[in-house]
């Protein structure tokens, strides 16, 4: 049955498909958060030496990771909290994939489905005739129409 040309053709197509998938995975862009997780040790050592967030962001830009100092500080904090949680759960050396999963889950908490979204109430004028919000103050008043 090894001489069946159909099985050789199927095997060749499967190998071609696997190669295409591997090539696609290799060329896929890596999220900034994931790239920072992979470099968290270096970032922590630089911060321990009192290197500023701005300087670290500049260094990261040199290797293709473009992020501002505020965003870098925010991501570093998220990563640190995720690592702490994993270590508290018994993982001595947390895996980057697990850290990434925790950071993403915290960034997008599950939506509550028990309540519909709140609707914005219409602006009701105040008793003294002034508009209720500053968004309606740009309208011109016409005293002739108010009579």
PDB file of C-alpha atoms in Angstrom:
ATOM      1  CA  UNK A   1       0.000   0.000   0.000  1.00  0.00           C
ATOM      2  CA  UNK A   2       3.073   2.249   0.291  1.00  0.00           C
ATOM      3  CA  UNK A   3       3.251   2.347  -3.495  1.00  0.00           C
ATOM      4  CA  UNK A   4      -0.123   4.130  -3.731  1.00  0.00           C
ATOM      5  CA  UNK A   5       0.506   7.419  -5.605  1.00  0.00           C
ATOM      6  CA  UNK A   6      -2.462   9.059  -3.859  1.00  0.00           C
ATOM      7  CA  UNK A   7      -0.879   8.656  -0.408  1.00  0.00           C
ATOM      8  CA  UNK A   8       2.399  10.147  -1.670  1.00  0.00           C
ATOM      9  CA  UNK A   9       0.482  13.089  -3.123  1.00  0.00           C
ATOM     10  CA  UNK A  10      -1.429  13.589   0.150  1.00  0.00           C
ATOM     11  CA  UNK A  11       1.814  13.440   2.130  1.00  0.00           C
ATOM     12  CA  UNK A  12       3.439  16.007  -0.145  1.00  0.00           C
ATOM     13  CA  UNK A  13       0.449  18.348   0.159  1.00  0.00           C
ATOM     14  CA  UNK A  14       0.469  17.954   3.950  1.00  0.00           C
ATOM     15  CA  UNK A  15       4.179  18.766   4.099  1.00  0.00           C
ATOM     16  CA  UNK A  16       3.655  21.807   1.876  1.00  0.00           C
ATOM     17  CA  UNK A  17       0.812  22.959   4.114  1.00  0.00           C
ATOM     18  CA  UNK A  18       2.876  22.479   7.293  1.00  0.00           C
ATOM     19  CA  UNK A  19       5.757  24.448   5.759  1.00  0.00           C
ATOM     20  CA  UNK A  20       3.396  27.288   4.808  1.00  0.00           C
ATOM     21  CA  UNK A  21       1.941  27.391   8.330  1.00  0.00           C
ATOM     22  CA  UNK A  22       5.423  27.458   9.882  1.00  0.00           C
ATOM     23  CA  UNK A  23       6.446  30.275   7.522  1.00  0.00           C
ATOM     24  CA  UNK A  24       3.296  32.239   8.377  1.00  0.00           C
ATOM     25  CA  UNK A  25       3.890  31.818  12.123  1.00  0.00           C
ATOM     26  CA  UNK A  26       7.494  32.934  11.762  1.00  0.00           C
ATOM     27  CA  UNK A  27       6.552  36.077   9.858  1.00  0.00           C
ATOM     28  CA  UNK A  28       3.575  37.047  12.059  1.00  0.00           C
ATOM     29  CA  UNK A  29       4.055  40.263  14.040  1.00  0.00           C
ATOM     30  CA  UNK A  30       4.732  39.784  17.748  1.00  0.00           C
ATOM     31  CA  UNK A  31       2.689  42.013  20.076  1.00  0.00           C
ATOM     32  CA  UNK A  32       4.635  44.655  22.011  1.00  0.00           C
ATOM     33  CA  UNK A  33       3.475  43.191  25.331  1.00  0.00           C
ATOM     34  CA  UNK A  34       4.852  39.782  24.397  1.00  0.00           C
ATOM     35  CA  UNK A  35       8.170  41.313  23.299  1.00  0.00           C
ATOM     36  CA  UNK A  36       8.432  43.180  26.607  1.00  0.00           C
ATOM     37  CA  UNK A  37       7.671  39.998  28.556  1.00  0.00           C
ATOM     38  CA  UNK A  38      10.581  38.310  26.793  1.00  0.00           C
ATOM     39  CA  UNK A  39      12.862  41.210  27.859  1.00  0.00           C
ATOM     40  CA  UNK A  40      11.492  41.703  31.379  1.00  0.00           C
ATOM     41  CA  UNK A  41      14.728  40.603  33.038  1.00  0.00           C
ATOM     42  CA  UNK A  42      16.799  43.214  31.212  1.00  0.00           C
ATOM     43  CA  UNK A  43      14.228  45.926  31.933  1.00  0.00           C
ATOM     44  CA  UNK A  44      14.180  45.010  35.630  1.00  0.00           C
ATOM     45  CA  UNK A  45      17.991  45.124  35.825  1.00  0.00           C
ATOM     46  CA  UNK A  46      18.072  48.537  34.137  1.00  0.00           C
ATOM     47  CA  UNK A  47      15.435  49.888  36.532  1.00  0.00           C
ATOM     48  CA  UNK A  48      17.431  48.492  39.481  1.00  0.00           C
ATOM     49  CA  UNK A  49      20.334  50.642  38.235  1.00  0.00           C
ATOM     50  CA  UNK A  50      17.989  53.671  38.225  1.00  0.00           C
ATOM     51  CA  UNK A  51      17.837  53.939  34.435  1.00  0.00           C
ATOM     52  CA  UNK A  52      14.810  56.073  33.521  1.00  0.00           C
ATOM     53  CA  UNK A  53      11.805  54.781  31.642  1.00  0.00           C
ATOM     54  CA  UNK A  54      12.604  57.253  28.863  1.00  0.00           C
ATOM     55  CA  UNK A  55      16.125  55.852  28.448  1.00  0.00           C
ATOM     56  CA  UNK A  56      14.819  52.272  28.420  1.00  0.00           C
ATOM     57  CA  UNK A  57      12.185  53.221  25.828  1.00  0.00           C
ATOM     58  CA  UNK A  58      14.932  54.755  23.690  1.00  0.00           C
ATOM     59  CA  UNK A  59      17.016  51.580  23.922  1.00  0.00           C
ATOM     60  CA  UNK A  60      13.991  49.454  23.033  1.00  0.00           C
ATOM     61  CA  UNK A  61      13.261  51.676  20.025  1.00  0.00           C
ATOM     62  CA  UNK A  62      16.774  50.833  18.823  1.00  0.00           C
ATOM     63  CA  UNK A  63      15.811  47.150  18.616  1.00  0.00           C
ATOM     64  CA  UNK A  64      12.454  47.816  16.961  1.00  0.00           C
ATOM     65  CA  UNK A  65      10.146  48.042  19.975  1.00  0.00           C
ATOM     66  CA  UNK A  66       8.513  51.438  19.762  1.00  0.00           C
ATOM     67  CA  UNK A  67       6.824  52.395  23.014  1.00  0.00           C
ATOM     68  CA  UNK A  68       6.676  55.565  25.082  1.00  0.00           C
ATOM     69  CA  UNK A  69       7.958  55.728  28.654  1.00  0.00           C
ATOM     70  CA  UNK A  70       4.427  55.837  30.114  1.00  0.00           C
ATOM     71  CA  UNK A  71       3.302  52.796  28.158  1.00  0.00           C
ATOM     72  CA  UNK A  72       6.486  50.976  29.067  1.00  0.00           C
ATOM     73  CA  UNK A  73       5.965  51.690  32.759  1.00  0.00           C
ATOM     74  CA  UNK A  74       2.336  50.527  32.479  1.00  0.00           C
ATOM     75  CA  UNK A  75       3.270  47.265  30.732  1.00  0.00           C
ATOM     76  CA  UNK A  76       6.125  46.643  33.192  1.00  0.00           C
ATOM     77  CA  UNK A  77       3.688  47.023  36.068  1.00  0.00           C
ATOM     78  CA  UNK A  78       1.218  44.594  34.483  1.00  0.00           C
ATOM     79  CA  UNK A  79       3.977  42.082  33.836  1.00  0.00           C
ATOM     80  CA  UNK A  80       5.279  42.409  37.392  1.00  0.00           C
ATOM     81  CA  UNK A  81       1.814  41.791  38.877  1.00  0.00           C
ATOM     82  CA  UNK A  82       1.264  38.757  36.639  1.00  0.00           C
ATOM     83  CA  UNK A  83       4.644  37.304  37.650  1.00  0.00           C
ATOM     84  CA  UNK A  84       3.821  37.871  41.334  1.00  0.00           C
ATOM     85  CA  UNK A  85       0.507  36.047  40.936  1.00  0.00           C
ATOM     86  CA  UNK A  86       2.132  33.113  39.167  1.00  0.00           C
ATOM     87  CA  UNK A  87       4.874  32.873  41.771  1.00  0.00           C
ATOM     88  CA  UNK A  88       2.263  32.993  44.546  1.00  0.00           C
ATOM     89  CA  UNK A  89       0.492  30.116  42.798  1.00  0.00           C
ATOM     90  CA  UNK A  90       3.686  28.059  43.001  1.00  0.00           C
ATOM     91  CA  UNK A  91       5.402  28.697  39.666  1.00  0.00           C
ATOM     92  CA  UNK A  92       9.080  29.408  40.378  1.00  0.00           C
ATOM     93  CA  UNK A  93       9.944  30.499  36.842  1.00  0.00           C
ATOM     94  CA  UNK A  94       6.756  31.733  35.148  1.00  0.00           C
ATOM     95  CA  UNK A  95       6.507  31.033  31.446  1.00  0.00           C
ATOM     96  CA  UNK A  96       6.161  33.981  29.070  1.00  0.00           C
ATOM     97  CA  UNK A  97       3.000  32.517  27.559  1.00  0.00           C
ATOM     98  CA  UNK A  98       1.353  32.276  30.994  1.00  0.00           C
ATOM     99  CA  UNK A  99       2.376  35.839  31.855  1.00  0.00           C
ATOM    100  CA  UNK A 100       0.996  37.065  28.534  1.00  0.00           C
ATOM    101  CA  UNK A 101      -2.299  35.226  29.075  1.00  0.00           C
ATOM    102  CA  UNK A 102      -2.762  36.787  32.516  1.00  0.00           C
ATOM    103  CA  UNK A 103      -1.928  40.278  31.255  1.00  0.00           C
ATOM    104  CA  UNK A 104      -4.384  39.949  28.374  1.00  0.00           C
ATOM    105  CA  UNK A 105      -7.138  38.588  30.619  1.00  0.00           C
ATOM    106  CA  UNK A 106      -6.735  41.530  32.972  1.00  0.00           C
ATOM    107  CA  UNK A 107      -6.678  44.017  30.117  1.00  0.00           C
ATOM    108  CA  UNK A 108     -10.014  42.753  28.798  1.00  0.00           C
ATOM    109  CA  UNK A 109     -12.161  41.626  31.693  1.00  0.00           C
ATOM    110  CA  UNK A 110     -15.279  39.655  30.899  1.00  0.00           C
ATOM    111  CA  UNK A 111     -18.316  41.821  30.344  1.00  0.00           C
ATOM    112  CA  UNK A 112     -21.246  41.498  32.679  1.00  0.00           C
ATOM    113  CA  UNK A 113     -24.269  40.307  30.747  1.00  0.00           C
ATOM    114  CA  UNK A 114     -26.818  40.742  33.522  1.00  0.00           C
ATOM    115  CA  UNK A 115     -27.332  44.467  32.931  1.00  0.00           C
ATOM    116  CA  UNK A 116     -27.892  46.267  29.647  1.00  0.00           C
ATOM    117  CA  UNK A 117     -25.569  49.191  28.964  1.00  0.00           C
ATOM    118  CA  UNK A 118     -26.671  52.448  30.528  1.00  0.00           C
ATOM    119  CA  UNK A 119     -28.229  55.004  28.219  1.00  0.00           C
ATOM    120  CA  UNK A 120     -27.357  58.625  28.370  1.00  0.00           C
ATOM    121  CA  UNK A 121     -30.172  60.738  29.769  1.00  0.00           C
ATOM    122  CA  UNK A 122     -31.294  63.803  27.829  1.00  0.00           C
ATOM    123  CA  UNK A 123     -30.057  67.153  29.025  1.00  0.00           C
ATOM    124  CA  UNK A 124     -32.757  68.798  31.113  1.00  0.00           C
ATOM    125  CA  UNK A 125     -32.466  72.565  31.651  1.00  0.00           C
ATOM    126  CA  UNK A 126     -31.804  73.731  35.172  1.00  0.00           C
ATOM    127  CA  UNK A 127     -34.610  75.568  37.004  1.00  0.00           C
ATOM    128  CA  UNK A 128     -32.985  78.967  36.389  1.00  0.00           C
ATOM    129  CA  UNK A 129     -33.010  78.396  32.622  1.00  0.00           C
ATOM    130  CA  UNK A 130     -29.302  77.595  32.197  1.00  0.00           C
ATOM    131  CA  UNK A 131     -28.400  74.549  30.140  1.00  0.00           C
ATOM    132  CA  UNK A 132     -27.733  71.320  32.050  1.00  0.00           C
ATOM    133  CA  UNK A 133     -24.347  70.602  30.522  1.00  0.00           C
ATOM    134  CA  UNK A 134     -21.490  72.517  28.972  1.00  0.00           C
ATOM    135  CA  UNK A 135     -21.980  70.628  25.706  1.00  0.00           C
ATOM    136  CA  UNK A 136     -25.116  72.629  24.953  1.00  0.00           C
ATOM    137  CA  UNK A 137     -23.618  76.047  25.759  1.00  0.00           C
ATOM    138  CA  UNK A 138     -22.342  76.486  22.232  1.00  0.00           C
ATOM    139  CA  UNK A 139     -25.907  77.074  20.997  1.00  0.00           C
ATOM    140  CA  UNK A 140     -26.927  80.660  20.389  1.00  0.00           C
ATOM    141  CA  UNK A 141     -29.994  81.829  22.268  1.00  0.00           C
ATOM    142  CA  UNK A 142     -32.630  83.793  20.405  1.00  0.00           C
ATOM    143  CA  UNK A 143     -34.624  85.941  22.875  1.00  0.00           C
ATOM    144  CA  UNK A 144     -37.410  86.439  20.303  1.00  0.00           C
ATOM    145  CA  UNK A 145     -38.115  82.704  20.186  1.00  0.00           C
ATOM    146  CA  UNK A 146     -38.200  82.391  23.984  1.00  0.00           C
ATOM    147  CA  UNK A 147     -41.308  84.617  24.256  1.00  0.00           C
TER     148      UNK A 147
END
